[in-house]
Short mmCIF file of C-alpha atoms in Angstrom, two decimals:
data_model
loop_
_atom_site.label_atom_id
_atom_site.label_comp_id
_atom_site.label_asym_id
_atom_site.label_seq_id
_atom_site.Cartn_x
_atom_site.Cartn_y
_atom_site.Cartn_z
CA UNK A 1 -16.68 56.75 -27.32
CA UNK A 2 -18.25 57.27 -23.49
CA UNK A 3 -19.60 53.64 -24.45
CA UNK A 4 -16.81 52.44 -25.58
CA UNK A 5 -14.56 54.30 -22.62
CA UNK A 6 -17.47 53.23 -19.95
CA UNK A 7 -16.63 49.14 -20.46
CA UNK A 8 -13.39 49.30 -20.38
CA UNK A 9 -12.92 51.16 -17.59
CA UNK A 10 -15.54 48.48 -16.27
CA UNK A 11 -13.37 45.59 -16.76
CA UNK A 12 -9.83 47.07 -15.74
CA UNK A 13 -11.39 48.18 -12.22
CA UNK A 14 -13.11 44.13 -12.16
CA UNK A 15 -10.64 42.94 -13.22
CA UNK A 16 -8.27 45.30 -10.25
CA UNK A 17 -10.60 44.66 -7.49
CA UNK A 18 -12.35 40.55 -8.42
CA UNK A 19 -12.72 39.05 -5.75
CA UNK A 20 -11.69 34.71 -6.18
CA UNK A 21 -13.91 31.98 -6.44
CA UNK A 22 -14.38 28.99 -5.61
CA UNK A 23 -15.24 26.37 -9.28
CA UNK A 24 -17.75 23.74 -9.42
CA UNK A 25 -18.10 21.57 -13.19
CA UNK A 26 -21.22 19.92 -12.40
CA UNK A 27 -22.58 17.17 -14.74
CA UNK A 28 -26.21 16.12 -14.07
CA UNK A 29 -29.18 14.80 -16.66
CA UNK A 30 -32.72 15.91 -16.92
CA UNK A 31 -35.86 13.30 -15.37
CA UNK A 32 -33.10 11.79 -12.92
CA UNK A 33 -34.12 11.30 -9.13
CA UNK A 34 -30.67 11.84 -7.86
CA UNK A 35 -30.68 15.10 -9.80
CA UNK A 36 -34.45 16.45 -8.28
CA UNK A 37 -32.03 16.37 -5.22
CA UNK A 38 -28.87 17.94 -6.68
CA UNK A 39 -30.53 20.13 -9.51
CA UNK A 40 -32.16 22.76 -6.79
CA UNK A 41 -29.76 22.91 -3.68
CA UNK A 42 -26.39 23.85 -6.22
CA UNK A 43 -28.51 25.99 -8.65
CA UNK A 44 -30.49 28.22 -6.72
CA UNK A 45 -30.15 27.90 -3.23
CA UNK A 46 -25.71 26.97 -2.01
CA UNK A 47 -25.82 30.06 -5.30
CA UNK A 48 -27.76 32.60 -3.55
CA UNK A 49 -26.70 31.46 0.35
CA UNK A 50 -22.39 31.55 -1.71
CA UNK A 51 -21.84 35.15 -3.37
CA UNK A 52 -18.16 33.68 -3.84
CA UNK A 53 -19.86 29.97 -6.32
CA UNK A 54 -19.25 29.50 -9.20
CA UNK A 55 -21.19 26.81 -11.14
CA UNK A 56 -20.40 25.66 -15.15
CA UNK A 57 -23.13 22.93 -16.25
CA UNK A 58 -22.59 19.95 -18.46
CA UNK A 59 -27.09 18.73 -19.19
CA UNK A 60 -26.19 15.60 -20.43
CA UNK A 61 -28.93 14.87 -22.43
CA UNK A 62 -30.84 18.41 -23.37
CA UNK A 63 -29.89 20.87 -25.04
CA UNK A 64 -26.43 19.71 -27.10
CA UNK A 65 -25.92 17.06 -24.83
CA UNK A 66 -24.12 15.16 -27.87
CA UNK A 67 -21.37 17.66 -27.13
CA UNK A 68 -21.53 17.21 -23.65
CA UNK A 69 -21.62 14.14 -23.67
CA UNK A 70 -18.55 14.15 -25.18
CA UNK A 71 -17.21 16.34 -22.42
CA UNK A 72 -18.22 13.81 -19.03
CA UNK A 73 -16.63 10.04 -21.22
CA UNK A 74 -13.76 12.18 -21.44
CA UNK A 75 -13.36 14.38 -18.22
CA UNK A 76 -14.29 10.14 -17.02
CA UNK A 77 -11.44 9.22 -18.75
CA UNK A 78 -8.78 12.04 -17.76
CA UNK A 79 -9.67 12.44 -14.36
CA UNK A 80 -10.63 8.56 -13.19
CA UNK A 81 -13.89 9.20 -12.39
CA UNK A 82 -16.95 7.07 -12.63
CA UNK A 83 -19.38 7.81 -15.14
CA UNK A 84 -22.75 8.32 -13.38
CA UNK A 85 -25.02 11.50 -12.90
CA UNK A 86 -25.69 13.64 -10.94
CA UNK A 87 -22.05 14.75 -10.21
CA UNK A 88 -19.58 17.76 -8.71
CA UNK A 89 -16.10 18.16 -9.81
CA UNK A 90 -13.51 21.32 -7.68
CA UNK A 91 -9.40 20.59 -8.50
CA UNK A 92 -9.53 17.75 -9.39
CA UNK A 93 -11.80 15.94 -6.91
CA UNK A 94 -15.06 15.00 -7.69
CA UNK A 95 -18.58 13.35 -5.06
CA UNK A 96 -21.05 11.04 -7.16
CA UNK A 97 -24.36 11.54 -5.52
CA UNK A 98 -27.05 13.52 -3.15
CA UNK A 99 -25.23 11.83 -0.05
CA UNK A 100 -21.57 12.48 -1.12
CA UNK A 101 -22.55 15.99 -3.67
CA UNK A 102 -24.68 17.82 -0.45
CA UNK A 103 -22.40 17.29 2.55
CA UNK A 104 -19.48 19.11 1.52
CA UNK A 105 -22.02 22.62 1.29
CA UNK A 106 -19.74 23.78 4.39
CA UNK A 107 -16.47 22.53 2.25
CA UNK A 108 -17.67 24.61 -0.35
CA UNK A 109 -18.15 27.27 2.41
CA UNK A 110 -14.82 27.10 3.73
CA UNK A 111 -13.22 27.15 0.77
CA UNK A 112 -11.79 30.86 -0.78
CA UNK A 113 -11.03 29.79 -4.56
CA UNK A 114 -9.95 26.73 -7.16
CA UNK A 115 -9.35 26.40 -9.76
CA UNK A 116 -11.92 24.94 -12.46
CA UNK A 117 -11.75 21.20 -13.69
CA UNK A 118 -12.40 21.88 -17.04
CA UNK A 119 -9.67 23.97 -17.67
CA UNK A 120 -7.17 23.80 -14.89
CA UNK A 121 -7.50 27.57 -14.18
CA UNK A 122 -9.17 29.53 -11.77
CA UNK A 123 -12.60 31.36 -12.80
CA UNK A 124 -11.39 35.08 -13.36
CA UNK A 125 -9.14 33.99 -15.08
CA UNK A 126 -9.80 31.63 -18.00
CA UNK A 127 -11.00 32.28 -21.15
CA UNK A 128 -15.04 31.54 -21.05
CA UNK A 129 -14.61 31.00 -25.33
CA UNK A 130 -12.88 27.71 -25.10
CA UNK A 131 -15.43 25.81 -22.38
CA UNK A 132 -16.30 22.89 -24.54
CA UNK A 133 -19.72 21.60 -25.03
CA UNK A 134 -22.46 23.67 -24.43
CA UNK A 135 -21.82 25.13 -20.28
CA UNK A 136 -24.23 27.35 -18.63
CA UNK A 137 -21.83 28.94 -16.13
CA UNK A 138 -24.46 29.78 -13.05
CA UNK A 139 -23.62 32.30 -10.76
CA UNK A 140 -26.45 34.13 -7.77
CA UNK A 141 -29.51 34.93 -9.82
CA UNK A 142 -27.89 34.42 -12.74
CA UNK A 143 -26.34 32.27 -15.64
CA UNK A 144 -24.74 32.82 -18.85
CA UNK A 145 -25.61 30.65 -21.60
CA UNK A 146 -23.27 29.21 -25.05
CA UNK A 147 -25.80 29.18 -26.85
CA UNK A 148 -23.97 29.18 -30.34
CA UNK A 149 -19.89 29.23 -31.89
CA UNK A 150 -18.35 32.81 -32.01
CA UNK A 151 -15.99 34.04 -29.55
CA UNK A 152 -16.08 37.71 -27.90
CA UNK A 153 -13.33 38.74 -25.50
CA UNK A 154 -13.81 36.86 -22.21
CA UNK A 155 -12.87 39.28 -19.61
CA UNK A 156 -15.39 41.62 -22.34
CA UNK A 157 -18.18 38.31 -21.14
CA UNK A 158 -16.58 38.06 -17.76
CA UNK A 159 -17.65 41.24 -16.76
CA UNK A 160 -21.34 41.59 -17.38
CA UNK A 161 -21.75 38.65 -16.07
CA UNK A 162 -20.06 40.10 -13.20
CA UNK A 163 -21.25 43.88 -12.77
CA UNK A 164 -24.70 44.04 -10.79
CA UNK A 165 -25.47 46.66 -13.13
CA UNK A 166 -26.05 45.16 -16.30
CA UNK A 167 -29.12 45.60 -17.35
CA UNK A 168 -28.51 49.45 -17.38
CA UNK A 169 -25.78 48.39 -19.63
CA UNK A 170 -27.31 45.61 -21.88
CA UNK A 171 -31.16 47.22 -21.85
CA UNK A 172 -30.26 48.15 -25.86
CA UNK A 173 -30.10 44.36 -26.20
CA UNK A 174 -32.27 42.02 -23.65
CA UNK A 175 -34.56 39.26 -25.34
CA UNK A 176 -37.43 37.25 -24.00
CA UNK A 177 -35.82 35.45 -21.21
CA UNK A 178 -36.08 31.40 -20.88
CA UNK A 179 -37.10 29.11 -18.28
CA UNK A 180 -34.55 26.54 -17.62
CA UNK A 181 -35.99 23.04 -16.68
CA UNK A 182 -34.38 20.72 -13.95
CA UNK A 183 -34.94 17.49 -12.90
CA UNK A 184 -38.17 18.29 -10.64
CA UNK A 185 -38.49 21.54 -11.37
CA UNK A 186 -37.47 24.95 -12.66
CA UNK A 187 -35.72 27.76 -13.08
CA UNK A 188 -37.19 31.16 -14.40
CA UNK A 189 -35.66 34.57 -15.39
CA UNK A 190 -36.73 38.10 -14.71
CA UNK A 191 -34.53 39.00 -17.76
CA UNK A 192 -32.23 37.46 -20.10
CA UNK A 193 -30.10 39.28 -23.27
CA UNK A 194 -28.14 38.40 -26.16
CA UNK A 195 -24.12 39.43 -25.92
CA UNK A 196 -23.12 38.10 -29.24
CA UNK A 197 -24.15 35.40 -31.76
CA UNK A 198 -22.06 33.30 -28.90
CA UNK A 199 -23.61 34.08 -25.41
CA UNK A 200 -26.90 35.22 -23.74
CA UNK A 201 -27.07 36.40 -19.41
CA UNK A 202 -30.61 35.92 -18.00
CA UNK A 203 -30.83 37.19 -14.87
CA UNK A 204 -33.67 37.27 -11.48
CA UNK A 205 -33.63 33.12 -11.43
CA UNK A 206 -36.11 32.24 -9.03
CA UNK A 207 -37.69 28.88 -8.23
CA UNK A 208 -40.84 28.08 -10.26
CA UNK A 209 -41.52 25.27 -7.43
CA UNK A 210 -39.62 25.40 -3.38
CA UNK A 211 -37.91 22.04 -2.92
CA UNK A 212 -40.55 19.44 -0.78
CA UNK A 213 -37.90 18.61 1.54
CA UNK A 214 -34.43 19.97 1.80
CA UNK A 215 -32.41 16.94 0.83
CA UNK A 216 -29.25 19.00 3.18
CA UNK A 217 -31.64 19.11 6.16
CA UNK A 218 -32.29 14.97 6.40
CA UNK A 219 -31.40 13.41 9.12
CA UNK A 220 -27.74 13.04 10.15
CA UNK A 221 -25.62 12.95 12.95
CA UNK A 222 -23.16 14.41 13.87
CA UNK A 223 -19.44 12.65 14.97
CA UNK A 224 -16.86 14.31 16.99
CA UNK A 225 -14.28 15.70 13.88
CA UNK A 226 -15.33 13.52 11.29
CA UNK A 227 -18.91 16.48 11.23
CA UNK A 228 -22.56 15.22 9.35
CA UNK A 229 -22.84 12.06 8.20
CA UNK A 230 -26.20 10.23 7.48
CA UNK A 231 -26.72 6.80 6.72
CA UNK A 232 -25.62 6.91 2.96
CA UNK A 233 -22.37 8.46 3.69
CA UNK A 234 -20.21 6.31 2.08
CA UNK A 235 -16.69 7.17 3.52
CA UNK A 236 -17.55 6.00 7.45
CA UNK A 237 -18.84 2.59 6.24
CA UNK A 238 -16.40 1.97 4.48
CA UNK A 239 -14.42 3.13 6.87
CA UNK A 240 -16.62 0.95 8.95
CA UNK A 241 -15.56 -1.63 6.00
CA UNK A 242 -12.26 -2.74 5.26
CA UNK A 243 -10.84 -1.32 8.78
CA UNK A 244 -12.89 -4.37 10.24
CA UNK A 245 -11.01 -6.75 7.15
CA UNK A 246 -7.94 -5.00 8.19
CA UNK A 247 -8.04 -6.44 11.25
CA UNK A 248 -8.54 -9.31 11.32
CA UNK A 249 -4.80 -9.66 10.63
CA UNK A 250 -3.68 -13.11 10.67
CA UNK A 251 0.48 -13.06 12.11
CA UNK A 252 -1.59 -10.69 14.75
CA UNK A 253 -3.70 -13.44 15.96
CA UNK A 254 -0.81 -16.49 15.90
CA UNK A 255 1.35 -13.78 17.88
CA UNK A 256 -1.15 -12.58 19.91
CA UNK A 257 -2.48 -15.95 21.21
CA UNK A 258 0.84 -17.90 21.07
CA UNK A 259 2.15 -14.70 23.76
CA UNK A 260 -1.30 -14.99 25.60
CA UNK A 261 -0.77 -18.80 26.22
CA UNK A 262 2.66 -18.22 27.43
CA UNK A 263 1.71 -15.91 29.81
CA UNK A 264 -0.91 -18.58 31.20
CA UNK A 265 1.65 -21.57 30.90
CA UNK A 266 4.35 -19.29 33.18
CA UNK A 267 1.52 -19.11 35.62
CA UNK A 268 -0.18 -21.90 35.44
CA UNK A 269 1.34 -23.29 38.92
CA UNK A 270 1.83 -20.26 40.85
CA UNK A 271 -1.61 -18.21 40.18
CA UNK A 272 -5.41 -18.74 40.95
CA UNK A 273 -7.87 -18.05 38.23
CA UNK A 274 -7.74 -15.12 39.31
CA UNK A 275 -4.09 -13.71 39.12
CA UNK A 276 -4.46 -15.33 35.08
CA UNK A 277 -7.62 -14.25 34.70
CA UNK A 278 -5.15 -10.22 35.15
CA UNK A 279 -2.03 -10.75 34.02
CA UNK A 280 -3.36 -12.14 30.82
CA UNK A 281 -5.07 -9.04 30.92
CA UNK A 282 -2.75 -6.83 30.91
CA UNK A 283 -0.13 -8.39 28.54
CA UNK A 284 -2.84 -8.64 26.10
CA UNK A 285 -4.53 -5.04 26.50
CA UNK A 286 -0.84 -3.84 26.37
CA UNK A 287 -0.11 -5.39 23.42
CA UNK A 288 -3.48 -4.48 22.01
CA UNK A 289 -2.78 -0.84 21.91
CA UNK A 290 0.34 -0.40 21.05
CA UNK A 291 -0.61 -2.56 18.11
CA UNK A 292 -2.90 -0.47 18.15
CA UNK A 293 -0.89 3.29 17.89
CA UNK A 294 2.16 1.88 16.09
CA UNK A 295 -0.51 1.33 12.66
CA UNK A 296 -1.71 4.10 13.36
CA UNK A 297 1.35 6.45 12.99
CA UNK A 298 2.15 3.85 10.24
CA UNK A 299 -0.85 5.04 7.91
CA UNK A 300 -0.02 8.92 9.30
CA UNK A 301 2.91 8.46 7.71
CA UNK A 302 1.76 6.37 4.44
CA UNK A 303 -0.91 8.73 4.72
CA UNK A 304 0.42 11.73 4.38
CA UNK A 305 2.88 10.85 1.37
CA UNK A 306 -0.02 9.69 -0.26
CA UNK A 307 -1.57 13.69 0.30
CA UNK A 308 1.46 14.91 -1.07
CA UNK A 309 0.66 13.73 -4.98
CA UNK A 310 -2.91 13.48 -4.56
CA UNK A 311 -3.51 14.24 -8.06
CA UNK A 312 -1.19 12.11 -9.92
CA UNK A 313 -3.33 9.72 -12.34
CA UNK A 314 -0.81 7.51 -11.58
CA UNK A 315 -1.20 6.87 -7.88
CA UNK A 316 -4.13 4.86 -8.16
CA UNK A 317 -2.90 2.16 -10.65
CA UNK A 318 1.24 1.88 -7.69
CA UNK A 319 -2.02 1.64 -4.84
CA UNK A 320 -3.40 -1.45 -5.85
CA UNK A 321 -0.95 -3.18 -8.22
CA UNK A 322 0.51 -3.01 -4.38
CA UNK A 323 -2.06 -4.23 -3.27
CA UNK A 324 -2.50 -6.97 -6.14
CA UNK A 325 0.73 -8.61 -4.83
CA UNK A 326 -0.09 -8.34 -2.11
CA UNK A 327 -3.09 -10.35 -1.54
CA UNK A 328 -1.54 -13.26 -4.31
CA UNK A 329 1.30 -13.36 -2.03
CA UNK A 330 -1.13 -14.22 0.95
CA UNK A 331 -3.90 -16.84 -1.33
CA UNK A 332 0.16 -18.06 -1.87
CA UNK A 333 0.82 -19.10 2.19
CA UNK A 334 -3.10 -20.87 1.93
CA UNK A 335 -1.66 -23.80 -0.09
CA UNK A 336 2.20 -23.28 -0.09
CA UNK A 337 2.82 -21.96 4.70
CA UNK A 338 5.59 -19.69 4.48
CA UNK A 339 7.52 -21.06 0.92
CA UNK A 340 9.10 -18.62 -0.95
CA UNK A 341 7.80 -14.56 0.09
CA UNK A 342 5.38 -14.68 2.53
CA UNK A 343 4.33 -12.17 4.52
CA UNK A 344 4.80 -13.92 7.70
CA UNK A 345 7.06 -13.92 10.97
CA UNK A 346 9.99 -14.22 9.70
CA UNK A 347 12.03 -18.22 10.71
CA UNK A 348 14.34 -16.56 12.51
CA UNK A 349 12.96 -13.95 13.87
CA UNK A 350 10.63 -16.03 15.30
CA UNK A 351 12.59 -17.53 17.29
CA UNK A 352 13.71 -13.86 18.48
CA UNK A 353 10.41 -13.54 18.95
CA UNK A 354 10.36 -16.89 21.11
CA UNK A 355 13.62 -16.14 23.52
CA UNK A 356 12.10 -12.60 24.68
CA UNK A 357 8.19 -13.62 25.27
CA UNK A 358 10.47 -16.74 27.04
CA UNK A 359 11.81 -13.66 29.17
CA UNK A 360 9.10 -12.27 29.24
CA UNK A 361 7.32 -15.25 31.81
CA UNK A 362 9.58 -14.61 34.21
CA UNK A 363 8.89 -10.95 35.11
CA UNK A 364 7.17 -10.61 37.87
CA UNK A 365 6.62 -6.69 38.96
CA UNK A 366 4.20 -5.29 37.19
CA UNK A 367 6.30 -2.79 35.20
CA UNK A 368 9.00 -5.04 33.73
CA UNK A 369 5.94 -6.98 32.59
CA UNK A 370 4.70 -3.45 30.84
CA UNK A 371 7.71 -2.77 29.65
CA UNK A 372 8.88 -5.95 28.07
CA UNK A 373 4.91 -6.48 26.15
CA UNK A 374 5.07 -3.21 25.16
CA UNK A 375 9.39 -4.58 23.98
CA UNK A 376 7.88 -7.33 22.62
CA UNK A 377 4.44 -5.14 20.84
CA UNK A 378 6.01 -2.60 18.60
CA UNK A 379 9.10 -5.37 17.18
CA UNK A 380 6.50 -7.99 15.88
CA UNK A 381 4.48 -4.69 14.92
CA UNK A 382 7.32 -3.67 12.06
CA UNK A 383 5.90 -7.66 10.88
CA UNK A 384 2.49 -7.43 10.81
CA UNK A 385 2.58 -4.39 8.73
CA UNK A 386 3.06 -6.80 5.64
CA UNK A 387 0.30 -9.38 6.77
CA UNK A 388 -2.30 -7.20 5.17
CA UNK A 389 -0.19 -4.70 4.03
CA UNK A 390 -2.95 -4.06 0.65
CA UNK A 391 -6.17 -3.23 2.02
CA UNK A 392 -4.71 0.14 4.70
CA UNK A 393 -2.81 1.19 0.89
CA UNK A 394 -6.95 0.34 -0.82
CA UNK A 395 -7.96 2.84 2.07
CA UNK A 396 -5.27 4.87 2.47
CA UNK A 397 -5.85 5.73 -1.63
CA UNK A 398 -9.54 5.91 -1.60
CA UNK A 399 -8.98 8.22 1.73
CA UNK A 400 -7.17 10.38 -0.48
CA UNK A 401 -10.01 10.93 -2.86
CA UNK A 402 -12.56 12.41 -0.08
CA UNK A 403 -11.69 17.22 0.62
CA UNK A 404 -12.00 17.26 3.76
CA UNK A 405 -10.22 18.95 6.49
CA UNK A 406 -7.47 17.70 8.02
CA UNK A 407 -8.75 16.72 11.88
CA UNK A 408 -11.14 14.80 9.84
CA UNK A 409 -8.81 13.25 7.99
CA UNK A 410 -6.22 11.83 10.93
CA UNK A 411 -10.13 11.30 13.81
CA UNK A 412 -11.10 9.28 10.49
CA UNK A 413 -7.70 7.11 10.15
CA UNK A 414 -8.20 6.95 14.33
CA UNK A 415 -11.44 4.99 13.90
CA UNK A 416 -10.04 2.62 11.14
CA UNK A 417 -7.35 1.38 14.12
CA UNK A 418 -9.88 1.10 16.64
CA UNK A 419 -12.22 -0.46 14.19
CA UNK A 420 -9.07 -2.69 13.20
CA UNK A 421 -8.28 -3.69 17.22
CA UNK A 422 -11.71 -4.65 17.64
CA UNK A 423 -10.78 -8.42 16.62
CA UNK A 424 -7.83 -8.06 18.78
CA UNK A 425 -9.45 -7.41 21.62
CA UNK A 426 -12.06 -10.67 21.46
CA UNK A 427 -9.68 -12.70 21.35
CA UNK A 428 -8.03 -11.02 24.60
CA UNK A 429 -11.40 -10.97 25.52
CA UNK A 430 -12.18 -14.98 25.26
CA UNK A 431 -8.72 -16.27 25.94
CA UNK A 432 -8.71 -14.22 29.15
CA UNK A 433 -12.46 -15.38 29.99
CA UNK A 434 -11.65 -19.00 29.03
CA UNK A 435 -7.63 -19.23 30.73
CA UNK A 436 -7.08 -20.61 26.94
CA UNK A 437 -9.48 -22.65 25.64
CA UNK A 438 -9.58 -21.90 22.85
CA UNK A 439 -6.49 -21.54 20.97
CA UNK A 440 -5.38 -20.19 16.90
CA UNK A 441 -4.12 -22.26 15.09
CA UNK A 442 -1.84 -22.32 12.66
CA UNK A 443 -4.33 -23.57 9.95
CA UNK A 444 -6.35 -21.18 10.66
CA UNK A 445 -3.47 -18.43 10.04
CA UNK A 446 -3.41 -20.32 6.49
CA UNK A 447 -7.49 -19.75 6.29
CA UNK A 448 -7.47 -15.99 6.96
CA UNK A 449 -4.54 -15.04 5.03
CA UNK A 450 -7.12 -17.51 2.09
CA UNK A 451 -9.85 -14.57 3.01
CA UNK A 452 -7.22 -11.41 3.26
CA UNK A 453 -5.05 -12.03 0.06
CA UNK A 454 -8.79 -12.48 -1.36
CA UNK A 455 -9.86 -9.15 0.08
CA UNK A 456 -6.85 -7.70 -1.09
CA UNK A 457 -7.08 -9.17 -4.55
CA UNK A 458 -10.42 -7.88 -5.75
CA UNK A 459 -9.49 -4.18 -4.07
CA UNK A 460 -6.59 -4.20 -5.70
CA UNK A 461 -8.12 -4.95 -9.25
CA UNK A 462 -11.22 -2.74 -9.07
CA UNK A 463 -8.17 0.29 -7.62
CA UNK A 464 -6.03 -0.64 -10.82
CA UNK A 465 -9.24 -0.36 -13.26
CA UNK A 466 -12.32 1.55 -12.06
CA UNK A 467 -11.40 3.53 -8.74
CA UNK A 468 -14.01 5.81 -8.00
CA UNK A 469 -16.47 2.59 -7.48
CA UNK A 470 -14.90 2.25 -3.63
CA UNK A 471 -16.01 4.65 -3.10
CA UNK A 472 -19.50 2.79 -2.49
CA UNK A 473 -20.14 1.18 0.62
CA UNK A 474 -22.34 -1.12 -0.29
CA UNK A 475 -19.31 -2.43 -3.39
CA UNK A 476 -16.20 -2.33 -1.03
CA UNK A 477 -19.03 -4.61 1.23
CA UNK A 478 -19.68 -7.04 -1.66
CA UNK A 479 -16.17 -7.30 -2.65
CA UNK A 480 -15.46 -8.56 0.92
CA UNK A 481 -18.35 -11.18 0.56
CA UNK A 482 -17.10 -12.32 -2.67
CA UNK A 483 -13.53 -12.13 -1.04
CA UNK A 484 -15.13 -14.66 2.53
CA UNK A 485 -17.92 -16.80 -0.01
CA UNK A 486 -15.04 -17.60 -2.69
CA UNK A 487 -12.65 -18.56 0.07
CA UNK A 488 -14.80 -21.01 1.32
CA UNK A 489 -15.23 -22.35 -1.67
CA UNK A 490 -11.91 -22.94 -2.50
CA UNK A 491 -11.24 -24.24 1.05
CA UNK A 492 -14.49 -26.80 0.23
CA UNK A 493 -12.73 -27.57 -2.49
CA UNK A 494 -8.94 -28.07 -1.28
CA UNK A 495 -9.34 -29.27 2.05
CA UNK A 496 -11.89 -32.11 0.88
CA UNK A 497 -9.82 -33.29 -2.10
CA UNK A 498 -6.26 -32.15 -1.36
CA UNK A 499 -5.58 -32.01 2.68
CA UNK A 500 -7.62 -35.89 3.48
CA UNK A 501 -6.33 -37.98 0.43
#
């Protein structure tokens, strides 16, 4: 009777004064090379450093592997995640592989609480008996093992699991502790207790051998606002790749070269070469900088919309469909330029643009020239956004799939826009140095739209069917390379057999 009263008080007060827990679901596999890096980190080092962290582990090729594989497949299907290990999930966000998982240590240190992904409940409220498969639940130096069928009061089970003085409570239920294998290592335990037919609790965890290399302290580079990265940091790679691909904007190229050519023509008789270059650089750099600012605002607005509904499973499909449609229209423009629906400057607005450039050519003062350039940049950039509309949609969806601070999100958006304007800056420099010897023709606009179309098309397809694949910088590089190769093949065949004949 006294024992029952003690347990009742224990669970009652534990419930009242319970801490908030960060619940992490972890999928691993014995013998997996990447798991050999993440297992000791997540299941030992992180638990020692973060007393608020609870890890629900599923080994998909060990004891209960059939049930655990089924859980993993259902989880991957529900949350549109790739079935690869090692993989972690928290609050419906996920990370795959050591390069994505290990840098999240600082993120988990800052989190106050999260829901367990598999049951959509916080750890101190969830029914542990309802966890599917045969999980291992880790906290501090202990692990709770689901050993068979049957149930026990979940609050009682959780109270024993989290109680520091569990040995005095369960000393009559002691059994021999078993070693738990990790990938390339083992965890030894000093005590074990059979709580019920369904659950075993082991305490006093200790790694049999310490990792030879602490992967979390591997050589890294710290970038202001973005944080620490290593050579495998896929989001940084994707930001640069997609920003650069987006930067080859045919509309922006055509408008910028037309604007610079007009400035050069206006100054051809009255100014020497030095003054011509000065005028070109002033107009060009002003146009490029304001293009970047408008694009940043545009992406910031869309990002906040995406972030607001980031938990919706249909978001990737919608963004993928937008990219798919944009890609098909851009490919169409290579063959039938500005016929039907087209993401280019409409003819009616092109006449207005030419008129504004004509007025700009007459400006003599520096202030008037800058003001006129800014007004033109603001106006035409609203149409430029449509030319590569699909790529920023893909990137913004990808960005919302990562867990970052708000400042880091905007740092990545800023980096994307800096990379985005690099091709435009190259055009300004070339035009200024050569004084217009190289211009951007309509044919080049069509070719760029073909390349852009294939890029957006391929990215849209992946975003619809397997969005998690876009977290791989290598795969995205392959998609962009495939788009360029496909464009070269199409251009070679079409321009050789159809245009010449």
